[in-house]
Short mmCIF file of N, CA and C in Angstrom, two decimals:
data_model
loop_
_atom_site.label_atom_id
_atom_site.label_comp_id
_atom_site.label_asym_id
_atom_site.label_seq_id
_atom_site.Cartn_x
_atom_site.Cartn_y
_atom_site.Cartn_z
N MET A 726 26.41 -14.33 79.47
CA MET A 726 26.95 -13.23 80.34
C MET A 726 28.50 -13.10 80.07
N ALA A 727 29.08 -14.19 79.74
CA ALA A 727 30.49 -14.04 79.58
C ALA A 727 30.79 -13.18 78.18
N LEU A 728 29.79 -13.21 77.32
CA LEU A 728 29.95 -12.29 76.18
C LEU A 728 29.87 -10.90 76.42
N ALA A 729 29.00 -10.53 77.31
CA ALA A 729 28.71 -9.16 77.76
C ALA A 729 30.00 -8.49 78.34
N ARG A 730 30.80 -9.36 79.00
CA ARG A 730 31.99 -8.86 79.60
C ARG A 730 33.05 -8.32 78.56
N GLY A 731 32.84 -8.76 77.33
CA GLY A 731 33.70 -8.30 76.19
C GLY A 731 33.45 -6.79 75.90
N LYS A 732 32.36 -6.26 76.18
CA LYS A 732 32.03 -4.88 75.85
C LYS A 732 32.48 -3.94 76.89
N ILE A 733 32.91 -4.53 78.18
CA ILE A 733 33.28 -3.63 79.27
C ILE A 733 34.71 -4.04 79.70
N ILE A 734 35.69 -3.15 79.60
CA ILE A 734 37.02 -3.54 80.14
C ILE A 734 37.20 -2.51 81.21
N LYS A 735 37.23 -2.97 82.44
CA LYS A 735 37.47 -2.05 83.54
C LYS A 735 38.89 -1.86 83.81
N VAL A 736 39.27 -0.66 84.36
CA VAL A 736 40.70 -0.41 84.77
C VAL A 736 41.11 -1.30 85.86
N GLY A 737 42.18 -1.85 85.83
CA GLY A 737 42.71 -2.81 86.87
C GLY A 737 41.93 -4.13 87.00
N GLY A 738 41.20 -4.53 85.82
CA GLY A 738 40.57 -5.82 85.90
C GLY A 738 39.62 -6.01 86.91
N LYS A 739 38.98 -4.98 87.52
CA LYS A 739 37.85 -5.19 88.44
C LYS A 739 36.66 -5.81 87.82
N GLU A 740 35.72 -6.22 88.79
CA GLU A 740 34.54 -6.88 88.36
C GLU A 740 33.49 -5.78 88.02
N PRO A 741 32.72 -5.87 86.79
CA PRO A 741 31.75 -4.88 86.59
C PRO A 741 30.55 -5.03 87.48
N ASP A 742 29.84 -3.95 87.85
CA ASP A 742 28.59 -4.07 88.78
C ASP A 742 27.47 -4.30 87.80
N GLU A 743 26.33 -4.32 88.46
CA GLU A 743 25.02 -4.66 87.86
C GLU A 743 24.62 -3.74 86.56
N VAL A 744 24.76 -2.40 86.94
CA VAL A 744 24.47 -1.40 85.88
C VAL A 744 25.41 -1.64 84.71
N GLU A 745 26.69 -1.78 85.08
CA GLU A 745 27.67 -1.83 83.94
C GLU A 745 27.33 -3.21 83.12
N MET A 746 26.94 -4.16 83.76
CA MET A 746 26.73 -5.36 82.98
C MET A 746 25.46 -5.27 82.12
N GLN A 747 24.47 -4.59 82.60
CA GLN A 747 23.23 -4.26 81.90
C GLN A 747 23.60 -3.50 80.60
N ILE A 748 24.36 -2.45 80.70
CA ILE A 748 24.69 -1.57 79.61
C ILE A 748 25.62 -2.37 78.57
N SER A 749 26.65 -3.12 79.00
CA SER A 749 27.32 -3.82 78.10
C SER A 749 26.63 -4.95 77.40
N GLN A 750 25.66 -5.49 78.14
CA GLN A 750 24.71 -6.47 77.47
C GLN A 750 23.86 -5.79 76.34
N ALA A 751 23.43 -4.55 76.72
CA ALA A 751 22.53 -3.74 75.75
C ALA A 751 23.41 -3.46 74.48
N LEU A 752 24.65 -2.97 74.73
CA LEU A 752 25.56 -2.66 73.63
C LEU A 752 25.87 -3.95 72.73
N LEU A 753 26.03 -5.01 73.47
CA LEU A 753 26.20 -6.36 72.72
C LEU A 753 25.02 -6.67 71.85
N ASP A 754 23.78 -6.53 72.35
CA ASP A 754 22.54 -6.71 71.67
C ASP A 754 22.51 -5.82 70.41
N LEU A 755 22.85 -4.60 70.63
CA LEU A 755 22.85 -3.62 69.49
C LEU A 755 23.83 -4.07 68.46
N GLU A 756 25.01 -4.43 68.90
CA GLU A 756 26.05 -4.94 67.88
C GLU A 756 25.51 -6.12 67.07
N VAL A 757 24.77 -7.00 67.77
CA VAL A 757 24.33 -8.26 66.99
C VAL A 757 23.12 -7.81 66.14
N ASN A 758 22.15 -7.05 66.64
CA ASN A 758 20.81 -6.93 65.96
C ASN A 758 20.75 -5.66 65.05
N SER A 759 21.64 -4.77 65.15
CA SER A 759 21.30 -3.45 64.45
C SER A 759 22.36 -3.13 63.23
N ASP A 760 22.05 -2.10 62.60
CA ASP A 760 23.01 -1.66 61.54
C ASP A 760 24.28 -1.04 62.08
N LEU A 761 24.37 -0.93 63.34
CA LEU A 761 25.65 -0.32 64.01
C LEU A 761 26.76 -1.32 64.17
N LYS A 762 26.48 -2.47 63.57
CA LYS A 762 27.45 -3.63 63.96
C LYS A 762 28.85 -3.33 63.59
N ALA A 763 29.10 -2.79 62.41
CA ALA A 763 30.53 -2.54 62.00
C ALA A 763 31.30 -1.52 62.93
N SER A 764 30.47 -0.54 63.33
CA SER A 764 31.07 0.65 64.06
C SER A 764 31.17 0.20 65.46
N LEU A 765 30.29 -0.66 66.00
CA LEU A 765 30.37 -1.03 67.41
C LEU A 765 31.46 -2.16 67.75
N ARG A 766 31.77 -2.92 66.73
CA ARG A 766 32.52 -4.12 66.88
C ARG A 766 33.90 -3.76 67.57
N GLU A 767 34.63 -2.74 67.30
CA GLU A 767 35.86 -2.39 67.84
C GLU A 767 35.83 -1.63 69.19
N LEU A 768 34.61 -1.18 69.54
CA LEU A 768 34.42 -0.30 70.78
C LEU A 768 34.06 -1.01 71.97
N HIS A 769 34.64 -0.46 73.11
CA HIS A 769 34.24 -0.94 74.45
C HIS A 769 34.05 0.19 75.45
N ILE A 770 33.56 -0.09 76.58
CA ILE A 770 33.38 0.84 77.56
C ILE A 770 34.29 0.65 78.68
N THR A 771 34.52 1.64 79.58
CA THR A 771 35.41 1.31 80.86
C THR A 771 34.54 1.27 82.13
N ALA A 772 33.44 2.04 82.16
CA ALA A 772 32.59 2.17 83.34
C ALA A 772 31.26 2.70 82.95
N ALA A 773 30.29 2.67 83.90
CA ALA A 773 29.08 3.16 83.77
C ALA A 773 28.49 3.55 85.23
N LYS A 774 27.60 4.48 85.21
CA LYS A 774 27.20 5.00 86.58
C LYS A 774 25.68 5.49 86.33
N GLU A 775 24.90 5.35 87.34
CA GLU A 775 23.64 5.84 87.40
C GLU A 775 23.62 7.09 88.26
N VAL A 776 23.05 8.26 87.64
CA VAL A 776 23.25 9.52 88.47
C VAL A 776 21.80 9.97 88.66
N GLU A 777 21.44 10.41 89.80
CA GLU A 777 20.14 10.92 90.31
C GLU A 777 20.03 12.38 89.59
N CYS A 778 19.02 12.62 88.89
CA CYS A 778 18.64 14.00 88.37
C CYS A 778 17.64 14.59 89.07
N SER A 779 17.25 15.78 88.68
CA SER A 779 16.03 16.47 89.23
C SER A 779 14.78 15.64 89.04
N ALA A 780 13.83 15.90 89.84
CA ALA A 780 12.47 15.35 89.86
C ALA A 780 12.49 13.74 89.78
N GLY A 781 13.51 13.17 90.44
CA GLY A 781 13.58 11.65 90.63
C GLY A 781 13.94 10.98 89.37
N LYS A 782 14.32 11.69 88.36
CA LYS A 782 14.75 11.09 87.10
C LYS A 782 16.29 10.50 87.29
N LYS A 783 16.57 9.62 86.51
CA LYS A 783 17.99 9.05 86.57
C LYS A 783 18.64 9.05 85.16
N ALA A 784 19.91 9.31 85.20
CA ALA A 784 20.66 9.38 83.99
C ALA A 784 21.72 8.28 83.97
N ILE A 785 22.12 7.79 82.81
CA ILE A 785 23.22 6.76 82.74
C ILE A 785 24.44 7.49 82.17
N VAL A 786 25.50 7.48 82.85
CA VAL A 786 26.74 8.01 82.29
C VAL A 786 27.59 6.90 81.95
N ILE A 787 27.95 6.82 80.62
CA ILE A 787 28.87 5.73 80.19
C ILE A 787 30.14 6.30 79.97
N PHE A 788 31.21 5.69 80.46
CA PHE A 788 32.62 6.20 80.38
C PHE A 788 33.30 5.26 79.36
N VAL A 789 33.96 6.00 78.32
CA VAL A 789 34.68 5.25 77.19
C VAL A 789 36.16 5.67 77.24
N PRO A 790 36.99 4.77 76.62
CA PRO A 790 38.35 5.18 76.65
C PRO A 790 38.56 6.45 75.73
N VAL A 791 39.55 7.32 76.08
CA VAL A 791 39.75 8.56 75.27
C VAL A 791 40.04 8.38 73.89
N PRO A 792 40.83 7.39 73.47
CA PRO A 792 41.08 7.21 72.07
C PRO A 792 39.88 6.78 71.25
N GLN A 793 39.01 6.13 71.81
CA GLN A 793 37.64 5.72 71.19
C GLN A 793 36.55 6.72 71.09
N MET A 794 36.82 7.91 71.81
CA MET A 794 35.71 8.77 71.97
C MET A 794 35.25 9.32 70.68
N LYS A 795 36.21 9.66 69.65
CA LYS A 795 35.87 10.12 68.32
C LYS A 795 34.95 9.17 67.59
N ALA A 796 35.27 7.72 67.72
CA ALA A 796 34.44 6.73 67.09
C ALA A 796 33.10 6.65 67.68
N PHE A 797 33.04 6.79 68.90
CA PHE A 797 31.68 6.73 69.53
C PHE A 797 30.84 7.99 69.32
N GLN A 798 31.52 9.13 69.00
CA GLN A 798 30.75 10.30 68.63
C GLN A 798 30.20 10.30 67.26
N LYS A 799 30.85 9.52 66.47
CA LYS A 799 30.26 9.36 64.98
C LYS A 799 28.87 8.72 65.08
N ILE A 800 28.63 7.66 66.04
CA ILE A 800 27.46 7.00 66.08
C ILE A 800 26.51 7.40 67.27
N GLN A 801 27.08 8.36 67.94
CA GLN A 801 26.40 8.76 69.24
C GLN A 801 24.96 9.04 69.24
N THR A 802 24.48 9.80 68.26
CA THR A 802 23.08 10.10 68.27
C THR A 802 22.30 8.90 68.13
N ARG A 803 22.57 7.91 67.27
CA ARG A 803 21.72 6.70 67.01
C ARG A 803 21.88 5.84 68.20
N LEU A 804 23.20 5.73 68.85
CA LEU A 804 23.37 4.85 69.93
C LEU A 804 22.62 5.32 71.11
N VAL A 805 22.57 6.66 71.37
CA VAL A 805 21.82 7.17 72.51
C VAL A 805 20.41 6.95 72.36
N ARG A 806 19.88 7.17 71.15
CA ARG A 806 18.45 6.80 70.85
C ARG A 806 18.09 5.45 71.16
N GLU A 807 18.98 4.46 70.71
CA GLU A 807 18.58 2.94 71.03
C GLU A 807 18.70 2.67 72.49
N LEU A 808 19.70 3.21 73.16
CA LEU A 808 19.93 2.91 74.60
C LEU A 808 18.91 3.52 75.37
N GLU A 809 18.37 4.62 75.02
CA GLU A 809 17.27 5.38 75.69
C GLU A 809 15.96 4.57 75.61
N LYS A 810 15.85 3.91 74.45
CA LYS A 810 14.61 3.07 74.23
C LYS A 810 14.67 1.90 75.21
N LYS A 811 15.88 1.35 75.32
CA LYS A 811 16.09 0.15 76.14
C LYS A 811 15.90 0.47 77.60
N PHE A 812 16.57 1.51 78.12
CA PHE A 812 16.45 1.85 79.44
C PHE A 812 15.41 3.03 79.44
N SER A 813 14.13 2.66 79.48
CA SER A 813 13.16 3.71 79.25
C SER A 813 13.15 4.78 80.36
N GLY A 814 13.00 6.05 80.02
CA GLY A 814 12.83 7.08 81.01
C GLY A 814 14.16 7.57 81.54
N LYS A 815 15.26 7.03 81.08
CA LYS A 815 16.58 7.45 81.45
C LYS A 815 17.42 8.08 80.33
N HIS A 816 18.03 9.24 80.55
CA HIS A 816 19.03 9.83 79.63
C HIS A 816 20.29 9.14 79.67
N VAL A 817 20.95 9.05 78.42
CA VAL A 817 22.28 8.35 78.42
C VAL A 817 23.25 9.38 77.85
N VAL A 818 24.43 9.52 78.59
CA VAL A 818 25.50 10.39 78.14
C VAL A 818 26.68 9.64 78.06
N PHE A 819 27.60 10.00 77.15
CA PHE A 819 28.93 9.34 76.89
C PHE A 819 29.93 10.31 77.31
N ILE A 820 30.92 10.00 78.07
CA ILE A 820 31.91 10.88 78.62
C ILE A 820 33.29 9.99 78.43
N ALA A 821 34.38 10.57 78.01
CA ALA A 821 35.74 9.90 77.91
C ALA A 821 36.27 9.75 79.32
N GLN A 822 36.98 8.62 79.55
CA GLN A 822 37.45 8.36 80.87
C GLN A 822 38.84 9.09 80.95
N ARG A 823 38.99 10.29 81.49
CA ARG A 823 40.16 11.01 81.57
C ARG A 823 40.80 11.04 82.97
N THR A 824 42.14 11.29 82.89
CA THR A 824 42.86 11.36 84.28
C THR A 824 43.28 12.71 84.63
N ILE A 825 43.17 13.01 85.88
CA ILE A 825 43.59 14.33 86.35
C ILE A 825 44.92 13.97 87.19
N LEU A 826 46.00 14.56 86.71
CA LEU A 826 47.24 14.38 87.50
C LEU A 826 47.33 15.48 88.52
N PRO A 827 47.90 15.26 89.71
CA PRO A 827 48.08 16.32 90.73
C PRO A 827 49.12 17.40 90.28
N LYS A 828 48.96 18.50 90.75
CA LYS A 828 49.81 19.71 90.53
C LYS A 828 51.27 19.30 91.08
N PRO A 829 52.13 19.42 90.21
CA PRO A 829 53.57 19.07 90.65
C PRO A 829 54.10 19.90 91.94
N THR A 830 54.49 19.31 92.82
CA THR A 830 55.16 19.95 93.96
C THR A 830 56.71 19.98 93.80
N ARG A 831 57.37 20.83 94.61
CA ARG A 831 58.86 20.87 94.48
C ARG A 831 59.44 19.54 94.75
N LYS A 832 58.90 18.77 95.78
CA LYS A 832 59.56 17.55 96.11
C LYS A 832 59.32 16.52 95.12
N ALA A 833 58.13 16.33 94.60
CA ALA A 833 57.76 15.25 93.68
C ALA A 833 58.19 15.44 92.35
N ASN A 834 58.67 16.63 91.93
CA ASN A 834 58.81 16.90 90.46
C ASN A 834 60.22 16.72 89.96
N LYS A 835 61.06 16.19 90.88
CA LYS A 835 62.45 16.05 90.50
C LYS A 835 62.73 14.94 89.43
N LEU A 836 62.17 13.84 89.55
CA LEU A 836 62.39 12.75 88.52
C LEU A 836 61.40 12.60 87.41
N LYS A 837 60.14 12.90 87.71
CA LYS A 837 59.10 12.80 86.77
C LYS A 837 59.18 13.74 85.58
N GLN A 838 58.41 13.32 84.45
CA GLN A 838 58.23 14.25 83.40
C GLN A 838 57.21 15.31 83.74
N LYS A 839 57.26 16.42 82.77
CA LYS A 839 56.30 17.44 82.93
C LYS A 839 54.89 17.05 82.79
N ARG A 840 53.97 17.48 83.64
CA ARG A 840 52.57 17.15 83.44
C ARG A 840 51.91 17.69 82.17
N PRO A 841 51.29 17.00 81.32
CA PRO A 841 50.70 17.49 80.11
C PRO A 841 49.44 18.41 80.47
N ARG A 842 49.31 19.36 79.69
CA ARG A 842 48.21 20.34 79.84
C ARG A 842 46.82 19.56 79.88
N SER A 843 46.78 18.51 79.09
CA SER A 843 45.46 17.70 78.90
C SER A 843 45.14 16.94 80.23
N ARG A 844 46.04 16.90 81.20
CA ARG A 844 45.75 16.17 82.42
C ARG A 844 45.56 17.09 83.55
N THR A 845 45.47 18.39 83.29
CA THR A 845 45.25 19.25 84.42
C THR A 845 43.69 19.32 84.74
N LEU A 846 43.28 19.72 85.91
CA LEU A 846 41.94 19.78 86.45
C LEU A 846 41.05 20.56 85.47
N GLN A 847 41.51 21.73 85.13
CA GLN A 847 40.71 22.65 84.28
C GLN A 847 40.52 21.95 82.97
N ALA A 848 41.57 21.37 82.35
CA ALA A 848 41.35 20.83 80.97
C ALA A 848 40.43 19.72 80.99
N VAL A 849 40.59 18.81 81.92
CA VAL A 849 39.66 17.70 82.08
C VAL A 849 38.20 18.03 82.26
N HIS A 850 37.98 19.05 83.22
CA HIS A 850 36.62 19.62 83.41
C HIS A 850 35.97 20.20 82.04
N ASN A 851 36.77 20.95 81.39
CA ASN A 851 36.36 21.48 80.07
C ASN A 851 36.04 20.44 79.15
N ALA A 852 36.88 19.34 79.04
CA ALA A 852 36.64 18.30 78.20
C ALA A 852 35.42 17.48 78.54
N ILE A 853 35.09 17.24 79.83
CA ILE A 853 33.92 16.63 80.24
C ILE A 853 32.73 17.37 79.77
N LEU A 854 32.81 18.71 79.88
CA LEU A 854 31.61 19.57 79.42
C LEU A 854 31.40 19.48 77.94
N ASP A 855 32.48 19.39 77.18
CA ASP A 855 32.31 19.21 75.71
C ASP A 855 31.82 17.86 75.44
N ASP A 856 32.18 16.74 76.09
CA ASP A 856 31.56 15.34 75.81
C ASP A 856 30.23 15.40 76.21
N LEU A 857 29.88 16.09 77.36
CA LEU A 857 28.50 15.90 77.83
C LEU A 857 27.53 16.51 76.91
N VAL A 858 27.75 17.64 76.20
CA VAL A 858 26.78 18.38 75.37
C VAL A 858 26.86 17.91 73.98
N TYR A 859 27.76 17.06 73.64
CA TYR A 859 27.80 16.58 72.17
C TYR A 859 26.35 16.01 71.81
N PRO A 860 25.89 16.26 70.65
CA PRO A 860 26.32 16.86 69.33
C PRO A 860 26.36 18.44 69.31
N ALA A 861 25.78 19.11 70.44
CA ALA A 861 25.81 20.55 70.35
C ALA A 861 27.27 21.09 70.68
N GLU A 862 27.51 22.25 70.22
CA GLU A 862 28.86 22.87 70.51
C GLU A 862 28.73 24.07 71.56
N ILE A 863 29.65 24.20 72.21
CA ILE A 863 29.71 25.26 73.13
C ILE A 863 30.20 26.49 72.43
N VAL A 864 29.47 27.61 72.45
CA VAL A 864 29.91 28.70 71.79
C VAL A 864 30.29 29.90 72.67
N GLY A 865 30.15 29.80 73.92
CA GLY A 865 30.63 30.79 74.88
C GLY A 865 30.49 30.24 76.31
N LYS A 866 31.25 30.84 77.21
CA LYS A 866 31.09 30.57 78.69
C LYS A 866 31.12 31.92 79.47
N ARG A 867 30.42 31.98 80.51
CA ARG A 867 30.44 33.10 81.44
C ARG A 867 30.53 32.44 82.86
N ILE A 868 31.31 33.17 83.64
CA ILE A 868 31.31 32.67 85.04
C ILE A 868 30.87 33.81 85.95
N ARG A 869 29.82 33.41 86.66
CA ARG A 869 29.21 34.41 87.62
C ARG A 869 29.72 34.01 89.04
N ILE A 870 30.40 34.92 89.60
CA ILE A 870 30.76 34.86 90.99
C ILE A 870 29.88 35.51 91.96
N ARG A 871 29.07 34.77 92.76
CA ARG A 871 28.07 35.29 93.59
C ARG A 871 28.73 36.02 94.82
N LEU A 872 27.95 36.70 95.52
CA LEU A 872 28.58 37.59 96.59
C LEU A 872 29.05 36.58 97.74
N ASP A 873 28.58 35.48 97.88
CA ASP A 873 29.05 34.54 98.87
C ASP A 873 30.31 33.78 98.42
N GLY A 874 30.80 34.09 97.22
CA GLY A 874 32.02 33.51 96.75
C GLY A 874 31.78 32.27 95.87
N SER A 875 30.51 31.77 95.83
CA SER A 875 30.29 30.50 95.02
C SER A 875 30.24 30.94 93.50
N ARG A 876 30.50 30.02 92.68
CA ARG A 876 30.55 30.31 91.23
C ARG A 876 29.43 29.69 90.45
N LEU A 877 28.89 30.27 89.54
CA LEU A 877 27.92 29.64 88.68
C LEU A 877 28.48 29.84 87.19
N PHE A 878 28.51 28.66 86.47
CA PHE A 878 28.99 28.65 85.12
C PHE A 878 27.84 28.76 84.18
N LYS A 879 27.81 29.69 83.25
CA LYS A 879 26.85 29.81 82.27
C LYS A 879 27.42 29.38 80.98
N VAL A 880 26.91 28.28 80.45
CA VAL A 880 27.46 27.77 79.13
C VAL A 880 26.43 28.09 78.05
N HIS A 881 26.97 28.71 76.94
CA HIS A 881 26.14 28.98 75.91
C HIS A 881 26.26 27.92 74.81
N LEU A 882 25.17 27.35 74.39
CA LEU A 882 25.25 26.30 73.46
C LEU A 882 24.72 26.76 72.01
N ASP A 883 25.09 26.05 71.09
CA ASP A 883 24.69 26.36 69.71
C ASP A 883 23.24 26.25 69.46
N LYS A 884 22.63 27.39 69.05
CA LYS A 884 21.18 27.47 68.82
C LYS A 884 20.60 26.40 67.88
N SER A 885 21.43 26.05 66.98
CA SER A 885 20.84 25.08 65.91
C SER A 885 20.60 23.71 66.45
N GLN A 886 21.14 23.34 67.61
CA GLN A 886 20.91 22.10 68.20
C GLN A 886 19.86 22.18 69.33
N GLN A 887 19.26 23.26 69.51
CA GLN A 887 18.33 23.46 70.68
C GLN A 887 17.35 22.49 70.76
N THR A 888 16.54 22.21 69.59
CA THR A 888 15.54 21.19 69.64
C THR A 888 15.95 19.79 69.95
N ASN A 889 17.17 19.39 69.62
CA ASN A 889 17.64 18.00 69.83
C ASN A 889 17.98 17.85 71.42
N ILE A 890 18.55 18.89 72.11
CA ILE A 890 19.07 18.63 73.46
C ILE A 890 18.43 19.51 74.53
N GLU A 891 17.45 20.27 74.15
CA GLU A 891 16.87 21.12 75.15
C GLU A 891 16.29 20.47 76.39
N HIS A 892 15.60 19.17 76.05
CA HIS A 892 15.03 18.53 77.11
C HIS A 892 15.99 17.73 78.01
N LYS A 893 17.42 17.79 77.60
CA LYS A 893 18.37 17.05 78.48
C LYS A 893 19.12 18.04 79.24
N VAL A 894 18.93 19.44 79.11
CA VAL A 894 19.81 20.25 79.85
C VAL A 894 19.89 20.17 81.33
N GLU A 895 18.79 19.90 81.90
CA GLU A 895 18.86 19.65 83.42
C GLU A 895 19.62 18.39 83.79
N THR A 896 19.57 17.26 82.98
CA THR A 896 20.33 16.19 83.08
C THR A 896 21.79 16.53 83.05
N PHE A 897 22.23 17.25 81.95
CA PHE A 897 23.55 17.58 81.80
C PHE A 897 24.11 18.43 83.09
N SER A 898 23.31 19.26 83.63
CA SER A 898 23.77 20.05 84.78
C SER A 898 24.09 19.20 86.04
N SER A 899 23.05 18.26 86.16
CA SER A 899 23.14 17.40 87.33
C SER A 899 24.42 16.35 87.28
N VAL A 900 24.52 15.94 86.03
CA VAL A 900 25.69 14.97 85.87
C VAL A 900 27.01 15.67 85.99
N TYR A 901 27.06 17.00 85.41
CA TYR A 901 28.34 17.59 85.61
C TYR A 901 28.61 17.97 87.08
N LYS A 902 27.56 18.32 87.79
CA LYS A 902 27.72 18.63 89.22
C LYS A 902 28.24 17.45 90.04
N LYS A 903 27.64 16.37 89.58
CA LYS A 903 27.94 15.03 90.23
C LYS A 903 29.49 14.67 90.02
N LEU A 904 29.94 14.93 88.77
CA LEU A 904 31.26 14.58 88.33
C LEU A 904 32.39 15.51 88.88
N THR A 905 32.06 16.83 88.83
CA THR A 905 33.04 17.85 89.12
C THR A 905 32.76 18.65 90.33
N GLY A 906 31.53 18.68 90.77
CA GLY A 906 31.26 19.58 91.83
C GLY A 906 31.03 20.96 91.53
N LYS A 907 30.89 21.29 90.21
CA LYS A 907 30.56 22.74 89.77
C LYS A 907 29.11 22.88 89.14
N GLU A 908 28.53 23.97 89.59
CA GLU A 908 27.15 24.25 89.13
C GLU A 908 27.33 24.85 87.74
N VAL A 909 26.49 24.36 86.75
CA VAL A 909 26.46 24.88 85.47
C VAL A 909 25.11 25.12 84.93
N ASN A 910 24.86 26.22 84.20
CA ASN A 910 23.68 26.53 83.64
C ASN A 910 23.79 26.54 82.02
N PHE A 911 22.92 25.85 81.39
CA PHE A 911 22.95 25.88 80.01
C PHE A 911 22.08 26.82 79.31
N GLU A 912 22.44 27.57 78.36
CA GLU A 912 21.63 28.64 77.67
C GLU A 912 21.75 28.51 76.17
N PHE A 913 20.70 28.80 75.46
CA PHE A 913 20.75 28.97 73.98
C PHE A 913 20.60 30.37 73.58
N PRO A 914 21.62 31.21 73.60
CA PRO A 914 21.46 32.61 73.22
C PRO A 914 21.37 32.81 71.81
N GLU A 915 20.58 33.91 71.46
CA GLU A 915 20.40 34.31 70.10
C GLU A 915 21.68 34.62 69.49
N ALA A 916 21.96 34.24 68.22
CA ALA A 916 23.27 34.58 67.54
C ALA A 916 23.36 36.02 67.25
N TYR A 917 24.33 36.69 67.69
CA TYR A 917 24.47 38.12 67.46
C TYR A 917 25.86 38.37 66.76
N LEU A 918 25.86 39.47 66.00
CA LEU A 918 27.10 39.67 65.27
C LEU A 918 27.70 40.93 65.76
#
């Protein structure tokens, strides 16, 4: 069990919970037994969550440090396949652990440095969406504002990846709703010139 702790490094040195221990143990097993050994050795996760999806299904959201996201994405398709085999019937998604800084007020802004664009709420929510649908690419977005003022985001994904991720679209919507509170619909529009 002490070895499994090496795959999860929590912010603030907190103790990992049961789900996080299972996932870090699974990553450790993959590192030992599979051909992903070289690419998994340097990588670790910061947190993991189980999210309820539609029809009683569950999804596992794994948070990774932002600098390691690129390395995770290189092996993501194989890693997701292996983890989904281990946790049968659950979809697995990887998302970078990003920080949202509050909007600077007149009082608090005197001494601190300017807030980077990448730490704004909008930028973080967009980045979460990009991480969520990887390996597909977002090719367009539409926002529908309903009469009661609520918003529905329509996200157009790359048609070439439709066969790979079409079955996960509902999972993506519920995970995004859980993390950001925004409703989102995923579509695969025909390519038009």
